[in-house]
Amino acid sequence: MVRNKLLTVAVVVAVCGSLVPAVAVAGPTATDASADDWTASQGDAQNTNANDADGPTGPNATVARQFPDGGAESDIGRPSVPAVVNGTAYVGYDDSGSSATYVSKGRVIAYDTASGEVEWNQSDIPGFTETPTVADGYVYVTSSGDGADTDDDPANQTAGVYALNATTGEIAWTRTGSDAGNFVVSDGRMYVETGANLTALNASTGETVWTRPAEQDAFDMAVDDGTLVRREGGPSGNETTLRGVNVSTGDVRWNATLTGTDTFDNYYVVPERSTVSAADGTAYLTVGDRTLSAVSLDDGSVEWERTVTNEKRNLETQWLSPPAVKHDTVYVSTLHGSDDGDNSTVFALNATTGETEWQAYNDAKLFAPTVSNDTVFLPAEQVTVEGQQYGSAPRDGVFALDATSGEIRWTYALPGLAHSSRLSAAPAEGALYVRTTTWDVYSDDGRVYALESTANATPADSRFILQDDPRTKPFVSIETDPANAGDRDLDAGTNVTLTADASDPDGDVTTIEWDGDEDGEFEQSGESITVPLNYCGTLTVTVRVTDDSGETAVESVELTT
């Protein structure tokens, strides 16, 4: 449901507010970002999570570079998703330390995307967690917290807004003295939360254009068609407030309250925070756990909304990702979860009607999608082909899907086991930049990888399992009656029935054989056997199953009296 209210009240003051401006140095030479670039956390000022880059389309993918070179964190902090502009990747790092030794420290490192070499490293800024935004030759970050300062004088506090020269990393201007939060940069202005206010700054000088009270903290902001749209409220819950603000004056044009369904109470497995995307005069956002809404930027009215669930498989959605908007299509992923583990569905929805264009189920934990040109990239946690054979844990990586059909183009598993519960991907300039990190706000753990296309075959230990992947080995486990007979001492004379629970993912189990006397020969056959414990000591009973391809699997149980 939605409640709209047109507002005409303007509470705008063209003063500096609580922020303390610093002396600005000479500005950089502006270079325009191209359609291949990824300039902000969600790709652009509209938060579309999409661009026109020729991202890696395959036929396969491989790690071309790691940042820093070699992949180690090198004690520089937890990384952000990079902003990539004109051959440079700008990565923010939060190096604030543990909860016991917390001091707000951060840095931005600019890497040459071709070589991985460091172009500059600016560490004279407080800690922050969001992707830097790059526009018109500047790199923008915001920070909250006191940093290393203990002085209560606002003029001596380091929290606030920082604009860096994108070429040199030098601080071009700052606005400190008040916590600064979510922000967006568009058409020469920076719209930022500062303390209890929403402020528009001149993006080149840091001077205030207008400021107004912020009714609530914004969880996210985007700019499209002359409207700054603010999403207010937390990452969970069934009610969200959306406000449309005139970018020129700061007047609130409308507000809307949307209600969805909130059933998922485990915040720490949610892959990414909720956002709002804006494109072609419409705002798209998830509300609650499974509702996707489209809201007009003209007046805040709902154009359409729908519950996103996988009805074909009768799977209820426990979490719905932030949207990506491209090709007049809205892309979202879901997390279902089941007794068998995490599984997801990717949906492509018509941006005008909300109707499903295609959906693709995946037996993996998928994170928020990003889109470049004609490919949808989904960070994921899944078992590799090799790992499935040996029961290994999931790995972090990426699924790449055709944007028009949902067919899988390639998969790639990053080195090491699953690193985190937070994965993000940014396509830019022919590569896909993947950030892995954790929900632990004090952790300095995390990595950034650049994936590129390759014609070489992906090794089994770097390729995720798919539903149609051949799984050559059968599976078998042993059930006992009495229950748990292999975990306790039994009375002599007890008869134990052993039953083989066998299956074969790509065919049929043809034979089940038992070695009941430890001689290495499988003399008995059948799904179950009965073993009399006419002895004192331990007997090992082994079952062997064979499938229609000749592959085998064995399992044993020890029976002790």
Coordinates of C-alpha atoms in Angstrom, one line a residue:
M1 CA 0.0 0.0 0.0
V2 CA 1.1 3.6 -0.5
R3 CA 0.2 6.9 1.0
N4 CA 1.1 10.0 -1.0
K5 CA 1.2 13.5 0.2
L6 CA 2.3 16.4 -2.0
L7 CA 4.3 19.0 -0.1
T8 CA 4.9 22.6 -0.9
V9 CA 6.8 23.6 2.3
A10 CA 10.3 24.8 1.6
V11 CA 12.7 24.9 4.5
V12 CA 15.9 25.8 2.8
V13 CA 18.7 27.9 4.2
A14 CA 21.7 28.8 2.0
V15 CA 24.3 28.7 4.9
C16 CA 27.0 26.4 5.9
G17 CA 25.2 24.7 8.8
S18 CA 27.4 22.8 11.2
L19 CA 30.1 21.8 8.7
V20 CA 33.3 23.7 9.0
P21 CA 34.8 24.4 5.5
A22 CA 38.5 24.1 4.9
V23 CA 40.5 26.2 2.5
A24 CA 40.2 24.6 -1.0
V25 CA 43.3 24.0 -3.0
A26 CA 43.4 24.3 -6.8
G27 CA 41.0 21.9 -8.5
P28 CA 42.0 19.1 -10.9
T29 CA 41.6 19.0 -14.6
A30 CA 38.2 17.5 -15.2
T31 CA 38.0 14.3 -17.3
D32 CA 34.6 13.0 -18.3
A33 CA 33.7 9.5 -17.3
S34 CA 32.7 7.2 -20.1
A35 CA 29.8 4.8 -20.4
D36 CA 32.2 2.0 -19.6
D37 CA 33.1 3.4 -16.2
W38 CA 31.7 2.6 -12.7
T39 CA 31.7 5.9 -10.9
A40 CA 29.9 5.2 -7.7
S41 CA 28.8 2.5 -5.3
Q42 CA 25.8 1.6 -7.4
G43 CA 27.4 2.5 -10.7
D44 CA 26.2 6.0 -11.2
A45 CA 24.1 8.8 -9.6
Q46 CA 20.9 7.0 -10.5
N47 CA 22.0 3.8 -8.6
T48 CA 21.1 1.7 -11.6
N49 CA 23.8 -0.9 -10.8
A50 CA 24.4 -1.0 -14.6
N51 CA 26.5 0.6 -17.3
D52 CA 27.4 0.1 -21.0
A53 CA 30.8 -1.6 -20.4
D54 CA 31.8 -4.7 -22.3
G55 CA 32.2 -6.8 -19.2
P56 CA 33.7 -10.3 -19.5
T57 CA 31.3 -12.3 -21.6
G58 CA 33.4 -15.4 -21.8
P59 CA 33.4 -18.1 -22.9
N60 CA 35.2 -18.3 -19.6
A61 CA 36.7 -16.0 -17.0
T62 CA 39.9 -15.8 -15.0
V63 CA 41.5 -13.6 -12.4
A64 CA 43.6 -11.0 -14.3
R65 CA 44.7 -8.9 -11.2
Q66 CA 44.3 -8.6 -7.5
F67 CA 44.4 -5.4 -5.5
P68 CA 46.8 -4.9 -3.8
D69 CA 49.0 -6.8 -6.2
G70 CA 49.4 -10.4 -4.9
G71 CA 46.0 -10.3 -3.1
A72 CA 47.2 -9.7 0.5
E73 CA 45.5 -7.1 2.6
S74 CA 48.8 -5.7 3.7
D75 CA 47.3 -4.2 6.8
I76 CA 45.6 -1.4 4.8
G77 CA 42.0 -2.1 5.9
R78 CA 38.8 -3.5 4.6
P79 CA 38.2 -2.6 1.0
S80 CA 35.2 -1.0 -0.7
V81 CA 33.8 -1.9 -4.1
P82 CA 36.1 0.1 -6.5
A83 CA 35.0 3.0 -8.6
V84 CA 36.7 2.6 -12.0
V85 CA 37.2 5.7 -14.2
N86 CA 39.5 6.2 -17.2
G87 CA 41.9 3.3 -16.4
T88 CA 42.1 3.9 -12.7
A89 CA 40.4 1.9 -9.9
Y90 CA 39.7 3.9 -6.8
V91 CA 39.4 1.7 -3.7
G92 CA 38.4 2.9 -0.3
Y93 CA 39.8 1.2 2.8
D94 CA 38.5 1.3 6.4
D95 CA 41.5 0.6 8.8
S96 CA 39.8 1.5 12.0
G97 CA 40.9 -1.4 14.1
S98 CA 39.2 -3.6 16.7
S99 CA 36.3 -2.7 19.0
A100 CA 38.8 -2.3 21.8
T101 CA 41.3 -0.1 19.9
Y102 CA 38.9 1.7 17.5
V103 CA 40.2 4.8 15.9
S104 CA 38.5 6.0 12.7
K105 CA 41.2 5.6 10.0
G106 CA 40.7 5.3 6.3
R107 CA 42.5 5.7 3.0
V108 CA 41.8 5.8 -0.8
I109 CA 44.2 4.0 -3.1
A110 CA 44.2 4.6 -6.8
Y111 CA 45.4 1.6 -8.9
D112 CA 46.3 1.5 -12.5
T113 CA 43.8 -1.1 -13.9
A114 CA 46.2 -2.4 -16.5
S115 CA 49.2 -3.0 -14.3
G116 CA 47.8 -3.0 -10.8
E117 CA 50.4 -0.5 -9.7
V118 CA 49.5 2.1 -7.1
E119 CA 49.1 5.6 -8.6
W120 CA 48.6 7.3 -5.3
N121 CA 47.7 6.5 -1.7
Q122 CA 45.8 9.1 0.4
S123 CA 45.6 8.1 4.1
D124 CA 45.0 11.4 5.8
I125 CA 41.3 10.8 6.1
P126 CA 39.0 9.1 8.6
G127 CA 37.5 5.6 8.2
F128 CA 34.6 5.0 5.8
T129 CA 33.0 2.0 4.3
E130 CA 31.3 3.0 1.0
T131 CA 32.7 3.1 -2.5
P132 CA 34.3 6.5 -3.4
T133 CA 32.4 8.5 -6.0
V134 CA 34.4 9.9 -8.9
A135 CA 33.1 12.9 -10.9
D136 CA 34.7 15.8 -12.8
G137 CA 38.2 15.1 -11.7
Y138 CA 37.4 14.6 -8.0
V139 CA 37.1 11.6 -5.7
Y140 CA 34.5 12.0 -2.9
V141 CA 34.2 10.2 0.4
T142 CA 32.3 10.9 3.6
S143 CA 33.0 9.8 7.2
S144 CA 31.4 9.7 10.6
G145 CA 33.3 9.4 13.9
D146 CA 36.0 11.4 15.6
G147 CA 39.1 9.8 14.1
A148 CA 42.1 10.2 16.2
D149 CA 40.9 13.5 17.6
T150 CA 39.8 13.8 21.3
D151 CA 39.0 17.5 21.2
D152 CA 35.3 18.2 21.4
D153 CA 35.6 21.4 19.4
P154 CA 33.7 20.7 16.1
A155 CA 36.4 22.7 14.3
N156 CA 39.0 20.1 15.3
Q157 CA 37.0 17.0 14.3
T158 CA 37.9 15.1 11.2
A159 CA 34.5 13.5 10.3
G160 CA 32.8 15.0 7.3
V161 CA 33.2 15.3 3.6
Y162 CA 36.5 14.9 1.7
A163 CA 37.1 15.8 -2.0
L164 CA 40.4 14.5 -3.4
N165 CA 42.2 15.3 -6.6
A166 CA 41.5 12.3 -8.8
T167 CA 44.9 12.6 -10.5
T168 CA 47.2 13.2 -7.5
G169 CA 45.1 12.1 -4.4
E170 CA 45.7 15.4 -2.7
I171 CA 42.9 16.7 -0.6
A172 CA 41.2 19.4 -2.7
W173 CA 38.6 20.5 -0.1
T174 CA 36.9 19.3 3.1
R175 CA 33.9 20.0 5.1
T176 CA 34.4 18.7 8.6
G177 CA 33.0 19.2 12.1
S178 CA 29.9 17.1 11.6
D179 CA 29.2 13.5 10.7
A180 CA 28.5 12.9 7.1
G181 CA 26.6 10.0 5.7
N182 CA 25.0 8.9 2.5
F183 CA 25.6 11.1 -0.5
V184 CA 25.3 11.3 -4.3
V185 CA 27.1 13.5 -6.8
S186 CA 25.3 14.8 -9.9
D187 CA 25.7 17.7 -12.3
G188 CA 28.2 19.6 -10.3
R189 CA 26.5 19.1 -6.9
M190 CA 27.1 16.8 -4.0
Y191 CA 23.9 16.0 -2.0
V192 CA 25.0 14.7 1.4
E193 CA 23.6 14.0 4.9
T194 CA 25.4 16.2 7.4
G195 CA 24.3 15.7 11.0
A196 CA 20.6 16.2 11.0
N197 CA 20.5 18.0 7.7
L198 CA 20.4 17.3 4.0
T199 CA 22.9 19.6 2.3
A200 CA 23.7 20.4 -1.3
L201 CA 27.3 21.4 -1.9
N202 CA 29.1 22.8 -4.9
A203 CA 31.0 19.7 -5.9
S204 CA 34.1 21.7 -7.0
T205 CA 34.5 24.0 -4.0
G206 CA 32.5 22.5 -1.1
E207 CA 30.4 25.6 -0.7
T208 CA 26.8 25.2 0.5
V209 CA 24.2 25.7 -2.1
W210 CA 21.2 24.9 0.1
T211 CA 20.5 22.9 3.3
R212 CA 17.3 21.7 4.9
P213 CA 16.4 19.5 7.9
A214 CA 16.4 15.8 7.1
E215 CA 13.2 14.3 8.4
Q216 CA 14.9 10.9 8.9
D217 CA 18.2 9.4 8.1
A218 CA 18.4 8.3 4.5
F219 CA 19.4 4.8 3.9
D220 CA 20.1 5.6 0.3
M221 CA 19.7 8.4 -2.3
A222 CA 19.6 8.7 -6.1
V223 CA 19.2 11.5 -8.6
D224 CA 17.1 11.3 -11.8
D225 CA 15.1 13.8 -13.9
G226 CA 15.7 16.7 -11.5
T227 CA 14.6 14.8 -8.4
L228 CA 16.7 13.6 -5.5
V229 CA 14.9 10.5 -4.2
R230 CA 15.6 9.5 -0.6
R231 CA 14.9 6.1 0.9
E232 CA 14.4 6.4 4.6
G233 CA 14.3 3.6 7.0
G234 CA 16.4 0.6 7.8
P235 CA 17.6 -2.4 5.8
S236 CA 14.7 -4.6 7.1
G237 CA 11.2 -4.0 8.2
N238 CA 8.0 -3.8 6.3
E239 CA 7.6 0.0 5.9
T240 CA 9.7 2.4 3.9
T241 CA 9.4 6.1 3.4
L242 CA 10.4 7.6 0.1
R243 CA 10.8 11.4 -0.5
G244 CA 11.3 13.3 -3.6
V245 CA 13.3 16.5 -3.3
N246 CA 13.8 19.2 -5.9
V247 CA 17.5 19.2 -6.6
S248 CA 17.6 23.0 -7.4
T249 CA 15.9 24.3 -4.3
G250 CA 15.8 21.5 -1.7
D251 CA 12.0 21.7 -1.5
V252 CA 10.3 18.4 -0.8
R253 CA 8.0 17.7 -3.7
W254 CA 6.3 14.6 -2.4
N255 CA 6.6 11.7 0.1
A256 CA 5.3 8.2 -0.1
T257 CA 5.0 5.4 2.5
L258 CA 5.2 1.8 1.1
T259 CA 4.5 -1.4 3.0
G260 CA 5.8 -4.8 2.1
T261 CA 6.1 -8.2 3.8
D262 CA 8.8 -8.7 6.4
T263 CA 9.4 -12.3 7.4
F264 CA 13.2 -12.7 7.3
D265 CA 14.8 -12.0 10.7
N266 CA 18.4 -13.0 10.1
Y267 CA 20.0 -9.7 9.1
Y268 CA 23.5 -11.1 9.0
V269 CA 23.0 -13.4 6.0
V270 CA 21.4 -10.7 3.9
P271 CA 23.9 -10.2 1.1
E272 CA 23.6 -6.5 0.6
R273 CA 21.8 -3.4 2.0
S274 CA 18.6 -2.2 0.4
T275 CA 18.9 0.7 -2.0
V276 CA 16.8 2.8 -4.3
S277 CA 17.4 3.0 -8.1
A278 CA 16.0 5.7 -10.4
A279 CA 15.8 5.6 -14.2
D280 CA 13.6 7.3 -16.8
G281 CA 11.4 9.0 -14.2
T282 CA 10.7 6.0 -12.0
A283 CA 12.2 4.9 -8.7
Y284 CA 12.6 1.1 -8.1
L285 CA 13.1 -0.4 -4.6
T286 CA 12.6 -3.5 -2.6
V287 CA 10.2 -3.1 0.4
G288 CA 10.3 -5.7 3.1
D289 CA 11.6 -9.1 2.1
R290 CA 9.8 -9.9 -1.2
T291 CA 8.1 -6.8 -2.6
L292 CA 9.4 -4.8 -5.5
S293 CA 7.9 -1.3 -6.0
A294 CA 8.0 1.2 -8.9
V295 CA 7.3 4.8 -7.9
S296 CA 6.8 7.8 -10.1
L297 CA 9.3 10.6 -9.5
D298 CA 6.7 13.1 -10.6
D299 CA 4.4 12.7 -7.7
G300 CA 5.3 9.6 -5.6
S301 CA 2.5 7.5 -6.9
V302 CA 3.0 3.7 -7.3
E303 CA 3.2 2.7 -10.9
W304 CA 3.3 -1.0 -10.0
E305 CA 4.4 -3.3 -7.2
R306 CA 4.6 -7.1 -7.0
T307 CA 5.6 -9.9 -4.8
V308 CA 8.6 -11.7 -6.2
T309 CA 8.6 -15.4 -5.5
N310 CA 9.6 -18.5 -7.4
E311 CA 6.1 -20.0 -8.0
K312 CA 7.3 -22.7 -10.4
R313 CA 9.3 -24.4 -7.6
N314 CA 6.9 -23.2 -4.8
L315 CA 9.8 -21.3 -3.1
E316 CA 9.0 -18.4 -0.9
T317 CA 11.4 -15.5 -1.0
Q318 CA 13.2 -14.8 2.3
W319 CA 15.3 -11.8 0.9
L320 CA 15.0 -9.7 -2.3
S321 CA 18.1 -8.0 -3.6
P322 CA 18.4 -4.3 -4.5
P323 CA 17.5 -3.8 -8.2
A324 CA 19.6 -3.3 -11.3
V325 CA 18.0 -1.4 -14.1
K326 CA 19.0 -1.8 -17.8
H327 CA 17.4 -2.4 -21.2
D328 CA 14.0 -1.3 -19.8
T329 CA 14.3 -4.3 -17.5
V330 CA 14.7 -4.5 -13.7
Y331 CA 16.9 -7.4 -12.5
V332 CA 16.7 -8.8 -9.0
S333 CA 17.8 -11.9 -7.2
T334 CA 16.2 -13.7 -4.4
L335 CA 17.4 -15.9 -1.5
H336 CA 15.1 -18.7 -0.7
G337 CA 16.9 -20.9 1.8
S338 CA 15.8 -24.5 2.5
D339 CA 16.6 -27.6 4.5
D340 CA 19.1 -28.4 1.7
G341 CA 20.9 -25.0 2.0
D342 CA 20.7 -21.7 0.2
N343 CA 19.2 -21.4 -3.2
S344 CA 18.2 -18.4 -5.3
T345 CA 16.2 -17.2 -8.4
V346 CA 17.2 -14.4 -10.7
F347 CA 14.3 -12.4 -12.2
A348 CA 14.2 -10.1 -15.2
L349 CA 11.1 -7.9 -14.9
N350 CA 9.6 -5.5 -17.4
A351 CA 10.4 -2.0 -16.1
T352 CA 7.1 -0.6 -17.2
T353 CA 4.7 -3.3 -16.0
G354 CA 6.6 -5.5 -13.5
E355 CA 5.8 -8.6 -15.5
T356 CA 8.3 -11.4 -15.6
E357 CA 10.4 -11.6 -18.7
W358 CA 12.4 -14.5 -17.5
Q359 CA 13.5 -16.2 -14.3
A360 CA 16.4 -18.5 -13.6
Y361 CA 16.7 -20.8 -10.6
N362 CA 20.1 -21.5 -9.2
D363 CA 21.3 -23.9 -6.4
A364 CA 23.6 -21.2 -4.9
K365 CA 23.5 -18.2 -2.7
L366 CA 23.3 -15.2 -5.0
F367 CA 24.0 -11.6 -4.2
A368 CA 22.8 -8.3 -5.7
P369 CA 23.0 -8.3 -9.6
T370 CA 24.9 -5.8 -11.7
V371 CA 24.5 -5.4 -15.4
S372 CA 27.0 -4.4 -18.2
N373 CA 25.8 -4.2 -21.7
D374 CA 24.2 -7.6 -22.2
T375 CA 25.5 -9.6 -19.2
V376 CA 24.1 -9.9 -15.7
F377 CA 26.7 -10.6 -13.0
L378 CA 25.8 -12.2 -9.8
P379 CA 28.3 -12.6 -6.9
A380 CA 27.7 -16.0 -5.4
E381 CA 28.6 -18.6 -2.8
Q382 CA 28.6 -22.1 -4.2
V383 CA 30.5 -25.4 -4.3
T384 CA 32.9 -26.0 -7.2
V385 CA 32.8 -29.0 -9.5
E386 CA 35.9 -30.4 -7.8
G387 CA 34.7 -29.4 -4.3
Q388 CA 31.4 -31.2 -4.8
Q389 CA 33.3 -34.5 -5.4
Y390 CA 35.1 -34.2 -2.1
G391 CA 32.5 -32.5 0.1
S392 CA 34.4 -29.2 0.2
A393 CA 32.9 -26.0 1.6
P394 CA 31.4 -23.3 -0.7
R395 CA 33.6 -20.7 -2.4
D396 CA 33.1 -17.0 -3.3
G397 CA 32.7 -16.2 -7.0
V398 CA 30.5 -15.1 -9.8
F399 CA 27.8 -16.3 -12.1
A400 CA 27.5 -14.5 -15.5
L401 CA 24.1 -14.7 -17.2
D402 CA 22.8 -13.6 -20.6
A403 CA 20.7 -10.5 -19.9
T404 CA 18.1 -11.4 -22.5
S405 CA 17.5 -15.1 -21.6
G406 CA 19.0 -15.8 -18.2
E407 CA 21.2 -18.6 -19.6
I408 CA 24.5 -19.0 -17.8
R409 CA 27.5 -17.8 -19.8
W410 CA 30.3 -18.7 -17.3
T411 CA 31.0 -19.2 -13.6
Y412 CA 34.2 -18.6 -11.7
A413 CA 35.2 -19.4 -8.1
L414 CA 37.7 -17.1 -6.5
P415 CA 40.7 -18.5 -4.7
G416 CA 40.2 -19.8 -1.2
L417 CA 37.0 -20.9 0.7
A418 CA 34.0 -18.7 1.1
H419 CA 35.4 -15.5 2.5
S420 CA 32.3 -13.6 3.7
S421 CA 28.7 -12.9 3.7
R422 CA 29.1 -9.7 1.6
L423 CA 30.0 -9.8 -2.0
S424 CA 29.7 -7.1 -4.6
A425 CA 30.7 -6.8 -8.3
A426 CA 31.4 -3.7 -10.5
P427 CA 31.8 -4.2 -14.3
A428 CA 34.0 -1.6 -16.0
E429 CA 36.2 -1.2 -19.0
G430 CA 36.1 -4.9 -20.0
A431 CA 36.7 -6.3 -16.6
L432 CA 34.6 -7.3 -13.5
Y433 CA 35.8 -6.1 -10.2
V434 CA 34.7 -8.3 -7.3
R435 CA 35.0 -7.2 -3.7
T436 CA 34.8 -9.8 -0.9
T437 CA 34.5 -8.8 2.8
T438 CA 32.6 -9.6 6.0
W439 CA 29.8 -8.0 8.1
D440 CA 32.3 -7.5 10.9
V441 CA 32.6 -3.7 11.1
Y442 CA 36.0 -4.0 12.9
S443 CA 37.5 -6.5 10.4
D444 CA 40.2 -5.4 8.0
D445 CA 39.8 -8.5 6.0
G446 CA 38.8 -8.3 2.3
R447 CA 40.0 -8.5 -1.3
V448 CA 39.4 -7.0 -4.7
Y449 CA 39.8 -9.1 -7.8
A450 CA 39.6 -8.1 -11.5
L451 CA 38.1 -10.9 -13.7
E452 CA 38.5 -10.9 -17.5
S453 CA 37.4 -13.1 -20.3
T454 CA 39.5 -16.0 -21.5
A455 CA 39.1 -18.7 -24.1
N456 CA 40.9 -21.2 -21.8
A457 CA 38.9 -23.8 -20.1
T458 CA 38.1 -23.1 -16.4
P459 CA 39.6 -25.7 -14.1
A460 CA 37.2 -27.9 -12.1
D461 CA 38.4 -26.2 -8.8
S462 CA 37.5 -22.8 -10.2
R463 CA 34.1 -23.6 -11.8
F464 CA 30.8 -23.7 -9.8
I465 CA 28.6 -26.8 -10.1
L466 CA 25.5 -26.3 -12.2
Q467 CA 22.3 -28.2 -12.2
D468 CA 23.2 -29.9 -15.4
D469 CA 26.9 -30.5 -14.5
P470 CA 27.9 -34.2 -14.5
R471 CA 28.3 -35.4 -11.0
T472 CA 30.1 -38.7 -11.6
K473 CA 30.3 -40.2 -8.2
P474 CA 27.3 -41.7 -6.3
F475 CA 26.6 -41.0 -2.7
V476 CA 26.0 -43.3 0.2
S477 CA 25.5 -43.2 4.0
I478 CA 24.7 -45.9 6.5
E479 CA 21.6 -45.8 8.8
T480 CA 21.6 -48.1 11.8
D481 CA 18.9 -49.9 13.9
P482 CA 19.3 -49.4 16.8
A483 CA 19.9 -45.7 16.0
N484 CA 23.4 -44.3 16.2
A485 CA 24.8 -47.8 16.7
G486 CA 28.2 -46.6 15.5
D487 CA 28.5 -43.9 18.1
R488 CA 28.1 -46.0 21.3
D489 CA 29.0 -49.4 22.9
L490 CA 26.4 -52.1 22.4
D491 CA 25.5 -55.2 24.3
A492 CA 27.0 -58.4 23.0
G493 CA 24.4 -60.5 21.2
T494 CA 22.7 -57.4 19.8
N495 CA 21.5 -57.6 16.2
V496 CA 22.2 -54.4 14.2
T497 CA 20.4 -53.7 10.9
L498 CA 22.4 -51.6 8.5
T499 CA 20.7 -49.8 5.6
A500 CA 22.5 -48.0 2.8
D501 CA 21.0 -44.6 1.8
A502 CA 22.4 -44.4 -1.7
S503 CA 21.8 -42.0 -4.6
D504 CA 23.4 -40.9 -7.9
P505 CA 22.8 -37.4 -9.2
D506 CA 23.5 -38.2 -12.9
G507 CA 22.0 -41.7 -13.1
D508 CA 21.1 -44.8 -11.1
V509 CA 22.7 -46.9 -8.4
T510 CA 23.0 -50.4 -9.8
T511 CA 24.6 -52.4 -7.0
I512 CA 24.9 -52.2 -3.2
E513 CA 27.5 -54.6 -1.7
W514 CA 28.6 -55.2 1.9
D515 CA 31.9 -56.4 3.5
G516 CA 30.7 -57.6 6.9
D517 CA 33.8 -59.4 8.1
E518 CA 36.7 -57.0 7.4
D519 CA 38.2 -59.4 4.8
G520 CA 38.1 -56.8 1.9
E521 CA 35.6 -58.9 0.0
F522 CA 32.0 -57.7 -0.6
E523 CA 30.1 -61.0 -0.1
Q524 CA 26.6 -59.7 0.6
S525 CA 24.4 -57.5 -1.5
G526 CA 21.2 -55.6 -1.0
E527 CA 20.0 -52.4 0.5
S528 CA 20.1 -53.7 4.1
I529 CA 21.9 -56.4 6.0
T530 CA 21.7 -57.6 9.6
V531 CA 24.9 -58.0 11.6
P532 CA 24.8 -60.1 14.9
L533 CA 27.3 -58.9 17.4
N534 CA 28.5 -62.3 18.7
Y535 CA 31.8 -61.0 19.9
C536 CA 33.6 -58.6 22.2
G537 CA 35.5 -55.8 20.5
T538 CA 35.0 -53.7 17.4
L539 CA 33.9 -54.7 13.9
T540 CA 34.1 -52.5 10.8
V541 CA 31.4 -53.0 8.2
T542 CA 31.8 -51.4 4.8
V543 CA 29.3 -50.7 2.1
R544 CA 30.1 -50.1 -1.6
V545 CA 27.7 -48.7 -4.1
T546 CA 28.2 -48.6 -7.9
D547 CA 26.3 -46.5 -10.4
D548 CA 25.4 -47.1 -14.1
S549 CA 28.6 -45.4 -15.2
G550 CA 30.8 -47.7 -13.1
E551 CA 31.6 -45.1 -10.5
T552 CA 31.7 -46.2 -6.9
A553 CA 31.4 -44.8 -3.4
V554 CA 32.1 -46.4 -0.1
E555 CA 31.2 -45.8 3.6
S556 CA 31.9 -47.6 6.8
V557 CA 30.6 -48.0 10.3
E558 CA 32.3 -49.3 13.4
L559 CA 30.2 -51.5 15.8
T560 CA 31.6 -51.9 19.3
T561 CA 30.6 -54.2 22.2

